[in-house]
Tab-separated table of C-alpha atoms in Angstrom:
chain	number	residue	atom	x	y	z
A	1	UNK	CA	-45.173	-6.743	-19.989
A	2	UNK	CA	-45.786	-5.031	-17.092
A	3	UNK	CA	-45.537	-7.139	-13.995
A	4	UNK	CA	-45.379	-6.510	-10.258
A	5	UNK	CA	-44.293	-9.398	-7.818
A	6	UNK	CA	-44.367	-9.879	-3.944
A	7	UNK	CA	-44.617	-12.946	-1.554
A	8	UNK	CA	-47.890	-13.506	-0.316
A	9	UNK	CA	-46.985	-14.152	3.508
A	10	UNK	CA	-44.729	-12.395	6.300
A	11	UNK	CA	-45.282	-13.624	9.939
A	12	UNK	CA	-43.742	-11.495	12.612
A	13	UNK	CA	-43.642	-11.295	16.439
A	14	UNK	CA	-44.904	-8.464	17.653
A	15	UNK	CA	-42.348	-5.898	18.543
A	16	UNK	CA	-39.744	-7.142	15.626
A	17	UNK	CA	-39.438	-4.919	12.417
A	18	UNK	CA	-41.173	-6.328	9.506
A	19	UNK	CA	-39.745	-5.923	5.890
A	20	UNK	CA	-41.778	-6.373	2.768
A	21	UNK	CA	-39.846	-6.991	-0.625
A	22	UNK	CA	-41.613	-6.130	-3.979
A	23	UNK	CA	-40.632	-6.364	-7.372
A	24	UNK	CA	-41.518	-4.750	-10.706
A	25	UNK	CA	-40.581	-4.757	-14.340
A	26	UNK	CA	-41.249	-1.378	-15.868
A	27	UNK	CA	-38.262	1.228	-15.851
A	28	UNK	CA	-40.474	4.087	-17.028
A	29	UNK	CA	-42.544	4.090	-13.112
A	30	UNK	CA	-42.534	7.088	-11.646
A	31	UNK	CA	-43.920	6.294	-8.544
A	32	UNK	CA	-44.446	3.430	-6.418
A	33	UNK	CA	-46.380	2.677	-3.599
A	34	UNK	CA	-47.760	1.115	-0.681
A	35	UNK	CA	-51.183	0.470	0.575
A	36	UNK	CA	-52.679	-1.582	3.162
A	37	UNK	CA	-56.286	-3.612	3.174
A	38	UNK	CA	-57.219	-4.489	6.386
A	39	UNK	CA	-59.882	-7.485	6.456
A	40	UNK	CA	-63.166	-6.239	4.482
A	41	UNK	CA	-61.813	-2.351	3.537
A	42	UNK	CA	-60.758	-0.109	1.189
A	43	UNK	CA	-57.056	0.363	0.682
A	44	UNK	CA	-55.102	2.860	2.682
A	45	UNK	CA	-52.140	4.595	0.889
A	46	UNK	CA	-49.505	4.209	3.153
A	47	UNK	CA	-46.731	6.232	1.487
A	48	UNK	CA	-45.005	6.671	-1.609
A	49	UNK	CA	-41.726	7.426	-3.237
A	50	UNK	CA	-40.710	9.379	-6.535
A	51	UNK	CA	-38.262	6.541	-8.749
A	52	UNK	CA	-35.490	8.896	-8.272
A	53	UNK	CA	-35.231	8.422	-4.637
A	54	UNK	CA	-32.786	5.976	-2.333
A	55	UNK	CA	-34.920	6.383	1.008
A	56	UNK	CA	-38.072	7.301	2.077
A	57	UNK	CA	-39.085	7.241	6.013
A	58	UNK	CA	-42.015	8.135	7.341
A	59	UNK	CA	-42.350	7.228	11.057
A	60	UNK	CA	-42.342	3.398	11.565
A	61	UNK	CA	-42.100	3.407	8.046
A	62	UNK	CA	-38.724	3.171	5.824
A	63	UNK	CA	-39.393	2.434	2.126
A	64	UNK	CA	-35.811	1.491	0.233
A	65	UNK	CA	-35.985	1.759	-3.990
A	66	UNK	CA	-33.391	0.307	-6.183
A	67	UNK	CA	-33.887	1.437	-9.171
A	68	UNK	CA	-31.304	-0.698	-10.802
A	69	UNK	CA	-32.344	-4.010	-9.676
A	70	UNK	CA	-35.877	-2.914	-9.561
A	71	UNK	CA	-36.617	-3.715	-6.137
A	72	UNK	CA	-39.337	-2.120	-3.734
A	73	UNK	CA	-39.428	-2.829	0.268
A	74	UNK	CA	-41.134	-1.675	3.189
A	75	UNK	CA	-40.023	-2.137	6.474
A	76	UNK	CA	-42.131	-1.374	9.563
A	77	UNK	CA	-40.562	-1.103	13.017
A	78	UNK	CA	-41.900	-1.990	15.863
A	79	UNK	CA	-44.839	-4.018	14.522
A	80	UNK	CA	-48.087	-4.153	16.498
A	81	UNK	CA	-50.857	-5.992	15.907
A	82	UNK	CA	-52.960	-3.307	14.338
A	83	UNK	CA	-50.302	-3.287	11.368
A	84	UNK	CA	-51.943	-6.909	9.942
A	85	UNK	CA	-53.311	-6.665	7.385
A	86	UNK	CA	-52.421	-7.099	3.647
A	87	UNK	CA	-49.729	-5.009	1.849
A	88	UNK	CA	-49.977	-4.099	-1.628
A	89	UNK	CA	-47.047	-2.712	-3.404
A	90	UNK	CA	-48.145	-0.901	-6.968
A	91	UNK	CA	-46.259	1.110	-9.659
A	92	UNK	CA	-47.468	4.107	-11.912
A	93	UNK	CA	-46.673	3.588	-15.298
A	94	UNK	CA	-47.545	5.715	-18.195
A	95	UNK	CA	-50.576	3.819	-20.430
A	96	UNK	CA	-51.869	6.300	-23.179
A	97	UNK	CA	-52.679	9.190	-22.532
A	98	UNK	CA	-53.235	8.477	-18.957
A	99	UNK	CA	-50.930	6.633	-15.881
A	100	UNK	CA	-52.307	3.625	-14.013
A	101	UNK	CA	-51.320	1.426	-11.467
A	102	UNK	CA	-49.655	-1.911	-11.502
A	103	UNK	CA	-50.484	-4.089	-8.671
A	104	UNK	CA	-48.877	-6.592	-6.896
A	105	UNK	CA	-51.165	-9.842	-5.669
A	106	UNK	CA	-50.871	-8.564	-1.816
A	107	UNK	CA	-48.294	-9.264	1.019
A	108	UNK	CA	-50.363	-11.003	3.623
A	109	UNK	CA	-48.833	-9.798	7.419
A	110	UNK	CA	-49.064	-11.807	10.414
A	111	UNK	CA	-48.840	-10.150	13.367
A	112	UNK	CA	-48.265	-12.564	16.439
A	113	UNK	CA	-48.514	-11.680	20.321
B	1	UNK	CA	-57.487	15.939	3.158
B	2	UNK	CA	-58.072	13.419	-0.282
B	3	UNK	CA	-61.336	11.529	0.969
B	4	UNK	CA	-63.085	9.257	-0.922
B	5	UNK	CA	-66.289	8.157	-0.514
B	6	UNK	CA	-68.483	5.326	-1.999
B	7	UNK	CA	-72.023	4.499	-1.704
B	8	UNK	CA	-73.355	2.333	-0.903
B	9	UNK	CA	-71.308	0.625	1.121
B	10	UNK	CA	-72.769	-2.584	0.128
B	11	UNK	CA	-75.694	-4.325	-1.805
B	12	UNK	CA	-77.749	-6.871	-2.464
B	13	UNK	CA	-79.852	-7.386	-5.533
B	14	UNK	CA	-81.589	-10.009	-7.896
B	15	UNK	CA	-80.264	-11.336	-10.673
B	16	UNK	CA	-80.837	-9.650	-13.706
B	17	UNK	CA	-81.379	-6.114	-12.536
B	18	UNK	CA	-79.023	-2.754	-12.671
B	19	UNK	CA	-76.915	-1.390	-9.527
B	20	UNK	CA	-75.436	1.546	-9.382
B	21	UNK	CA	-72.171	2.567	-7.083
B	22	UNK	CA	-71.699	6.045	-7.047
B	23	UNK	CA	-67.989	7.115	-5.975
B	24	UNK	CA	-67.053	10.749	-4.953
B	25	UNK	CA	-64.269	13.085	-3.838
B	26	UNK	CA	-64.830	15.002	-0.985
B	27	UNK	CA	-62.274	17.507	-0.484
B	28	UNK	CA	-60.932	17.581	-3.758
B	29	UNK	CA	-61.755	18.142	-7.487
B	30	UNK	CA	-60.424	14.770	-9.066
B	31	UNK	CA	-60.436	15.091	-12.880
B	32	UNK	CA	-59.553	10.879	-12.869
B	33	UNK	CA	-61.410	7.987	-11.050
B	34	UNK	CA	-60.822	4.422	-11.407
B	35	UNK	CA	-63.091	1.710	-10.892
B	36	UNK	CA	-61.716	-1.920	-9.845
B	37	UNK	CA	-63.066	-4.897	-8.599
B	38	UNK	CA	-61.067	-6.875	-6.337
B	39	UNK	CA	-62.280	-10.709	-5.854
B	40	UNK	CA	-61.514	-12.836	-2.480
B	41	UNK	CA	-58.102	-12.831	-1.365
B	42	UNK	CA	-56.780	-11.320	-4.625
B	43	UNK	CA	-55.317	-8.166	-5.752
B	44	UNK	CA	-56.943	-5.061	-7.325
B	45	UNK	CA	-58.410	-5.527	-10.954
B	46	UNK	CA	-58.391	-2.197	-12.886
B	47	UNK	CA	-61.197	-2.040	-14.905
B	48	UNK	CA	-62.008	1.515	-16.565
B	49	UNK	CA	-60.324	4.773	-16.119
B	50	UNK	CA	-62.310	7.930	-16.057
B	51	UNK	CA	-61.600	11.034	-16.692
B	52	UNK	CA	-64.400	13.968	-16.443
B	53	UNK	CA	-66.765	15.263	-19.208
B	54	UNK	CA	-65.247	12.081	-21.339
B	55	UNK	CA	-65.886	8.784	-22.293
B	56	UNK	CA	-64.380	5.739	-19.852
B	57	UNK	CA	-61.608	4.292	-21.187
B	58	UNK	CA	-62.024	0.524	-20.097
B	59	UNK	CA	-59.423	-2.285	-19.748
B	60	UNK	CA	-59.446	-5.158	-22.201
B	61	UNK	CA	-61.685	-7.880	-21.482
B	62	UNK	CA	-64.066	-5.243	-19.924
B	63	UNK	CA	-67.433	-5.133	-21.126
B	64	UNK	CA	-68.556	-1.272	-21.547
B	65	UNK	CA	-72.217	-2.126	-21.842
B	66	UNK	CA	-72.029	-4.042	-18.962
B	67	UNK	CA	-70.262	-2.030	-16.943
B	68	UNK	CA	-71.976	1.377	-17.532
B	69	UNK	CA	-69.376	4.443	-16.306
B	70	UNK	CA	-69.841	8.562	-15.933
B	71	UNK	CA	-67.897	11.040	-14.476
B	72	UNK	CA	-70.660	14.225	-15.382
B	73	UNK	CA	-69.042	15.968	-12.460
B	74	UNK	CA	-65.276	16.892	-10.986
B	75	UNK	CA	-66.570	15.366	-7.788
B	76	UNK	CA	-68.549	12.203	-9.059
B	77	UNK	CA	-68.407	8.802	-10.983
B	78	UNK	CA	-70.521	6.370	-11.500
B	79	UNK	CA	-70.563	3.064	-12.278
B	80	UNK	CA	-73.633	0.909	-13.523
B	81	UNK	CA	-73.955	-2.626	-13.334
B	82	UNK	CA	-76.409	-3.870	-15.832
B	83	UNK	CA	-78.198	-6.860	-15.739
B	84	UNK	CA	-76.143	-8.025	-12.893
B	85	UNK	CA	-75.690	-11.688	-12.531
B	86	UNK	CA	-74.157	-13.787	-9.680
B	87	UNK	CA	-70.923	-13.902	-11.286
B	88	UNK	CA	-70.709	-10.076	-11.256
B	89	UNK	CA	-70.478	-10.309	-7.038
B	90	UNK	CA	-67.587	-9.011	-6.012
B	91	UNK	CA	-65.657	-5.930	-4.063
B	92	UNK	CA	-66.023	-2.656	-6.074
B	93	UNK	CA	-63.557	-0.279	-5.792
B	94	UNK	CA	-62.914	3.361	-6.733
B	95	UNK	CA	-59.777	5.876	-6.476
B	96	UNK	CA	-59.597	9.472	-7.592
B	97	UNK	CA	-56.725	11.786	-8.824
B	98	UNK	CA	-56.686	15.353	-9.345
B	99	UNK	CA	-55.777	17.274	-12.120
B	100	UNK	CA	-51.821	18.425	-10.759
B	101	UNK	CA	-49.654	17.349	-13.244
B	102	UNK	CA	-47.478	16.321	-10.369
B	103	UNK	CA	-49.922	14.603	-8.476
B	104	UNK	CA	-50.521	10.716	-9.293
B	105	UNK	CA	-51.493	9.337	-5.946
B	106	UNK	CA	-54.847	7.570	-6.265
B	107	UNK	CA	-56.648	8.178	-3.199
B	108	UNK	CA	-59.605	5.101	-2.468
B	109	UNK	CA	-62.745	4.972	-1.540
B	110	UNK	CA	-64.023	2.093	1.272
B	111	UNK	CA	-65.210	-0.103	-1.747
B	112	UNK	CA	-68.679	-1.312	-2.387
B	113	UNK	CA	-69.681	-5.435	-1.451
B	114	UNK	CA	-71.752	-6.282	-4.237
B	115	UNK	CA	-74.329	-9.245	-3.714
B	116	UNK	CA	-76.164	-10.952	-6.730
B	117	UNK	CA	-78.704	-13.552	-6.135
């Protein structure tokens, strides 16, 4: 089935680069994402990438795909304290006649003076 | 560009009576909107997808008559909580899509703190 895992927790010092790892199960995504929750929100769509890319960087952000082993990360340099928050990684997948998103549980970032 | 809005922003009711969230797109036409809820410290929960001028299709374990969706306009859903009961409190969350075949980014709304006594 489908199925998208991450680790719940990162804890960083501010300053360092942060890197979170995702995994998913379906080969037929097309895209996959990132958001971020910050306490009490909505989510925030942080950036994207089509399944057919390597690389994707956007500012602090670098989002690495491989396809092959099915692995999504997100690294953010620099981290400051207004990147904690939680991190959701998600994947579209084809359901019907429509696409929807798979979600992971959340990637809970510390960030730490 | 691809705001969301949701309203209200949060609520409190009785047990037993109907609350509705109304979710809209405000610089876009978005021809699909999805509803989730999203309990404490957990991930997003899909439950319906809706696409405009036709019926919700909802995820399994999702009670239609419960949770009462329409998306009458390119620019509006929404969804109806009948009979809510304190069970039903959670975070309630929307997303639209438009139509471009190319585009599938779901763009969210601030979500909707529901309350039931």
């Amino acid at each position: 089935g489908e199925d998208v895992e991450q680790s719940l927790f990162l804890s960083v010092r501010e300053g360092d680069s942060s890197v979170i790892n995702c995994t998913y199960t379906d080969s037929s995504s097309t895209y996959l994402y990132w958001y971020k929750q910050e306490p009490g929100a909505g989510l925030q769509l942080l950036t994207y990438i089509f399944s057919n890319m390597d690389m994707k960087q956007d500012q602090r952000l670098t989002v690495l795909l491989n396809k092959k082993d099915k692995h999504l990360s997100l690294r953010i340099a620099d981290t400051q304290t207004g990147d904690s928050a939680i991190y959701f990684c998600a994947e579209s997948i084809i359901a019907g006649n429509n696409r929807k998103l798979i979600w992971g549980l959340g990637t809970s970032l510390a960030v730490n003076p | 560009g691809a705001v969301v809005s949701q309203h209200p922003s949060w609520v409190i009711c009785k047990s037993g009576t109907s609350v509705k969230i109304e979710c809209r797109s405000l610089d876009f036409q978005a021809t699909t909107m999805f509803w989730y809820r999203q309990f404490p410290k957990q991930s997003l929960m899909l439950m319906a997808t809706s696409n405009e001028g036709s019926k919700a299709t909802y995820e399994q374990g999702v009670e239609k008559d419960k949770f009462l969706i329409n998306h009458a306009s390119l620019t509006l859903s929404t969804l109806t909580v009948t009979s809510a009961h304190p069970e039903d409190s959670s975070f309630y969350i929307c997303s639209a899509r438009d139509g471009a075949p190319s585009q599938e980014t779901q763009y969210f709304g601030p979500g909707t703190r529901l309350l039931v006594l």
